Tab-separated table of C-alpha atoms in Angstrom:
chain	number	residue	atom	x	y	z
A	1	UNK	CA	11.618	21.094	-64.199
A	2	UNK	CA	11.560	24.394	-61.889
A	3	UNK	CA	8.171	23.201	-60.494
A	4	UNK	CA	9.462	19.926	-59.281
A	5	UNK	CA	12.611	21.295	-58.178
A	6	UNK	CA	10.725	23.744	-56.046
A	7	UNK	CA	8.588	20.998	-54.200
A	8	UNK	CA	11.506	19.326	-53.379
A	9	UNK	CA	13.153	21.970	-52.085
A	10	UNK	CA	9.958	22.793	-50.448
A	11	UNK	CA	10.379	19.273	-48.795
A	12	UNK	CA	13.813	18.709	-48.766
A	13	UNK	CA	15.725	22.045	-49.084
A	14	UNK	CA	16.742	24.845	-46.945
A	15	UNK	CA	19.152	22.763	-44.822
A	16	UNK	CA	15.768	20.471	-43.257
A	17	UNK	CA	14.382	17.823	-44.198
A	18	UNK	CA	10.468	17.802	-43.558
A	19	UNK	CA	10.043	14.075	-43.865
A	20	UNK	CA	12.436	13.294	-41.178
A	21	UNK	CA	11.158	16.125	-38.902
A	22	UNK	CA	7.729	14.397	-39.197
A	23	UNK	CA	8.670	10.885	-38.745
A	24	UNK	CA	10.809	11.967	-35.679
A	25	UNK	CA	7.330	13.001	-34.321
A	26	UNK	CA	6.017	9.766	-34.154
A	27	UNK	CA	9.502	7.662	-34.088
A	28	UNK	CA	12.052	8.517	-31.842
A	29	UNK	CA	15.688	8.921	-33.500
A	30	UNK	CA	17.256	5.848	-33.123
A	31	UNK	CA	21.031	7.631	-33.384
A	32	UNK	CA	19.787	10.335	-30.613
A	33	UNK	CA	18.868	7.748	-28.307
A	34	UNK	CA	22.333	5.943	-28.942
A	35	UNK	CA	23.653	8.996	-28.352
A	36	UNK	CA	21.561	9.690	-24.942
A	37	UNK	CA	22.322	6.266	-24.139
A	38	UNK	CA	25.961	6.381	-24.313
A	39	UNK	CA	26.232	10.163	-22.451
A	40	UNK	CA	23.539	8.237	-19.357
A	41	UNK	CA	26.359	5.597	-19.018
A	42	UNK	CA	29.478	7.716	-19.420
A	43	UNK	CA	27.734	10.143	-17.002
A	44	UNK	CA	27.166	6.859	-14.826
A	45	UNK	CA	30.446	5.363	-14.889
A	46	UNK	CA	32.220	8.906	-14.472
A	47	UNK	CA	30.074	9.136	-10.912
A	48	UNK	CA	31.234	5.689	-10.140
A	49	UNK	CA	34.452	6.754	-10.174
A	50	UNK	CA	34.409	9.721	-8.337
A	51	UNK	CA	33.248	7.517	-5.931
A	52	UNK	CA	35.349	4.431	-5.850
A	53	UNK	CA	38.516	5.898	-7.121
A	54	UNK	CA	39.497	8.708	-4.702
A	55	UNK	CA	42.774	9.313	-3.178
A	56	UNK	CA	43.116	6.725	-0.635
A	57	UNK	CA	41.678	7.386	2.544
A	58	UNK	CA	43.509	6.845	6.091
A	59	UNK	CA	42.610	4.061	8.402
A	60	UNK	CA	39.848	6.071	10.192
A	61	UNK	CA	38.087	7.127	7.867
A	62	UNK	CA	38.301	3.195	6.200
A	63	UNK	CA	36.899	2.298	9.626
A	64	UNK	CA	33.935	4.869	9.786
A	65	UNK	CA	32.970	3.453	6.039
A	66	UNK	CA	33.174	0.006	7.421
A	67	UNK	CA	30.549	0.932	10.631
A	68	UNK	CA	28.241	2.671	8.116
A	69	UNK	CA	27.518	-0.679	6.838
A	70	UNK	CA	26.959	-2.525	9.421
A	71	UNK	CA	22.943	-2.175	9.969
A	72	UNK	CA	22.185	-4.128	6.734
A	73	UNK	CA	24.047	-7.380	8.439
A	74	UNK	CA	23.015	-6.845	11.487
A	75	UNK	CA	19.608	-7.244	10.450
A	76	UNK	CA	20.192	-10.222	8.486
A	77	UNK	CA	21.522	-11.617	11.851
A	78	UNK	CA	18.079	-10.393	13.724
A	79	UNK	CA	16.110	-12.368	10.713
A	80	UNK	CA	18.927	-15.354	10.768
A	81	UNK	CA	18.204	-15.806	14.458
A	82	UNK	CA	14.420	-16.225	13.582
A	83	UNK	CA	15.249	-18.627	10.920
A	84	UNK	CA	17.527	-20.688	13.510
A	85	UNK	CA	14.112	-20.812	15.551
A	86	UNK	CA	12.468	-22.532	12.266
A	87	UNK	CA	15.316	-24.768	11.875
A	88	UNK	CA	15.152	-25.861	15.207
A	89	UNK	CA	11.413	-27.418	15.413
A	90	UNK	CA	12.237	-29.123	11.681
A	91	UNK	CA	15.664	-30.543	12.589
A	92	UNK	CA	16.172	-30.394	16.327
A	93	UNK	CA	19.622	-33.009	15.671
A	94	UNK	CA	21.113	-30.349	13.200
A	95	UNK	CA	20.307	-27.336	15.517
A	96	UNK	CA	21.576	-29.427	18.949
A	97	UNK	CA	25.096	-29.942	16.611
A	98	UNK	CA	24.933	-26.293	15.839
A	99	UNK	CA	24.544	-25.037	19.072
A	100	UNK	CA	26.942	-26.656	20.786
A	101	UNK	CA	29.762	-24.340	18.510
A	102	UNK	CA	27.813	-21.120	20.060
A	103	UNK	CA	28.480	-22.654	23.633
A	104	UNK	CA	32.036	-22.054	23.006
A	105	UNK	CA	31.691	-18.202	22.867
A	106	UNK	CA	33.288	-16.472	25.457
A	107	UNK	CA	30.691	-14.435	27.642
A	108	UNK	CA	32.523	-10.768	27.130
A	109	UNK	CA	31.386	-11.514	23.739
A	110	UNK	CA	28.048	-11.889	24.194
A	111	UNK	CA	27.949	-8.639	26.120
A	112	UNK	CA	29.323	-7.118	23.451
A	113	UNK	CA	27.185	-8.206	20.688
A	114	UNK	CA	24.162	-7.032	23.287
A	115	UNK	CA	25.766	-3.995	23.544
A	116	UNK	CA	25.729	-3.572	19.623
A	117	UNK	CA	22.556	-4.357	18.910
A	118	UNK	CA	20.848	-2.351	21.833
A	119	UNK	CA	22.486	0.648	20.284
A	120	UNK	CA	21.297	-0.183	16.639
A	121	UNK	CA	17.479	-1.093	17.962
A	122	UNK	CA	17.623	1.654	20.730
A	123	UNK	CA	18.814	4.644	18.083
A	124	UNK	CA	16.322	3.315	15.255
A	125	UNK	CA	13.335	3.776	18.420
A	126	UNK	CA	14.566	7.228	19.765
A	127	UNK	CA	14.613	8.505	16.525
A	128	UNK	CA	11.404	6.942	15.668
A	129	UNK	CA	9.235	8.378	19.250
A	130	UNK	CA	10.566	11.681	18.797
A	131	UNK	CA	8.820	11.753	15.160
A	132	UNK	CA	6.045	10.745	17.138
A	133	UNK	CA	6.072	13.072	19.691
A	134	UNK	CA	6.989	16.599	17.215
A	135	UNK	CA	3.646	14.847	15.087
A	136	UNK	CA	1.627	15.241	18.704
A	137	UNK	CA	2.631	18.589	19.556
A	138	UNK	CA	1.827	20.059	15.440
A	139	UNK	CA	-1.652	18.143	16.303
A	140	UNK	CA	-2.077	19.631	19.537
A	141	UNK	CA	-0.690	23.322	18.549
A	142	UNK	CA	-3.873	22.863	15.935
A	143	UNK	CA	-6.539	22.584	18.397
A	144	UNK	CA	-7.356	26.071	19.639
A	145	UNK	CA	-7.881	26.963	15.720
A	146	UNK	CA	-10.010	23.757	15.404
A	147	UNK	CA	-11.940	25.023	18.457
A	148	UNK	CA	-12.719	28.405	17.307
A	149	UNK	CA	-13.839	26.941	13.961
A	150	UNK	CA	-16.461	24.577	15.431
A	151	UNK	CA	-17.505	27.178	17.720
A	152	UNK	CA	-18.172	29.571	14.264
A	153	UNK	CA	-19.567	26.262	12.660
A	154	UNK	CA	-21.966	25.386	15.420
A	155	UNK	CA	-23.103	29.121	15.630
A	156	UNK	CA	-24.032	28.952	12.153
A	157	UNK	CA	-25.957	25.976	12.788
A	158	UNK	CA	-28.038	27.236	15.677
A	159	UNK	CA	-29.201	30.249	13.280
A	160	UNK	CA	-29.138	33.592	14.453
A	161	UNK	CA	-30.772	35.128	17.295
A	162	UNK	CA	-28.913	32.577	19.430
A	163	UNK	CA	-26.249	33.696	21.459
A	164	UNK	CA	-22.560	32.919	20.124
A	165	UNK	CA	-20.301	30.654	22.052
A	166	UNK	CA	-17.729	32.225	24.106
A	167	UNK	CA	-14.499	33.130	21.307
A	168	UNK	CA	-16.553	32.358	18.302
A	169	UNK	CA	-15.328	34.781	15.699
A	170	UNK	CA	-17.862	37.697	14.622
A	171	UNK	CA	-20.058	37.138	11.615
A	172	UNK	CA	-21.116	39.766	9.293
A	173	UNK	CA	-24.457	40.426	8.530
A	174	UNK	CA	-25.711	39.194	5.112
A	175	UNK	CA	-28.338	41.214	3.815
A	176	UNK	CA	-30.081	39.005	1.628
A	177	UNK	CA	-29.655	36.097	4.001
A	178	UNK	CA	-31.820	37.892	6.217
A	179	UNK	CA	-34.472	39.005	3.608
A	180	UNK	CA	-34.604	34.991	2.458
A	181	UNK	CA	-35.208	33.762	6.299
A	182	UNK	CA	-38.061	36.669	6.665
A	183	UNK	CA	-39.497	35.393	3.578
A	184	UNK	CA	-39.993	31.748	4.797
């Protein structure tokens, strides 16, 4: 009876349990990934609310929220537009009846929707040439160092005895380089 007792306290004693240790290896937990589970969406719904449920904000700031998501529809009317184009050559009657509700806009309003979207389109291109432009000037700031290496790099082609082109960095002698072009 001790010997048995002994192997499975061996296996199951001591406060472990050596099976489940092992199959955990290979299986994952099922109640620790509950558990995980359950933490990831109280963790979730707790950021949610930070979010959504703060102390209610004044009319400005409501405002600057409301502009903030603006772009995403205003795109959607830049893509609409296109589709009106499409809709136009398959049903020309439908688009003619559709149109003649957008003649009844008032002009001011027109300006001001130009006005809009020039700022959206004109921002998004600044933004985007001036990425350009700081990707030049780390290019160009690169080329006296790319000079200066093909200058070393051409040098070492020529072989030595040849005169080295003007700010070509100096290259030490190398011994057994020498011995080996003597040799041939």
């Amino acid at each position: 009876m001790g010997m048995i007792e002994g192997v499975l306290n061996l296996v199951f004693g001591g406060g472990r349990n050596a099976v489940t240790e092992t199959v955990e290896v290979f299986r994952e937990n099922a109640e620790a990934a509950g558990q995980r589970d359950v933490d990831l969406r109280n963790a979730t719904l707790s950021q949610f609310a930070t979010e959504f449920l703060q102390p209610r904000k004044g009319l400005f700031d409501r405002l600057m929220d409301g502009m903030n998501r603006v772009p995403r529809p205003a795109l959607a009317l830049a893509l609409g537009t296109l589709g009106l184009f499409v809709a136009a050559m398959v049903d020309p009657i439908w688009f003619a009846s559709r149109m003649q509700g957008i003649a009844l806009v008032p002009e001011p309003l027109w300006w001001l929707l130009g006005v809009i979207v020039s700022f959206y389109f004109g921002a998004r291109h600044q933004t985007k040439s001036m990425e350009y432009n700081r990707s030049i000037a780390e290019t160009l700031a690169r080329a006296p160092e790319v000079q200066r290496n093909i200058g070393a790099l051409s040098v070492l082609h020529a072989g030595a005895g040849q005169a080295e082109p003007k700010d070509a960095p100096a290259i030490s002698p190398n011994p057994a380089l020498e011995d080996w072009r003597r040799a041939e």
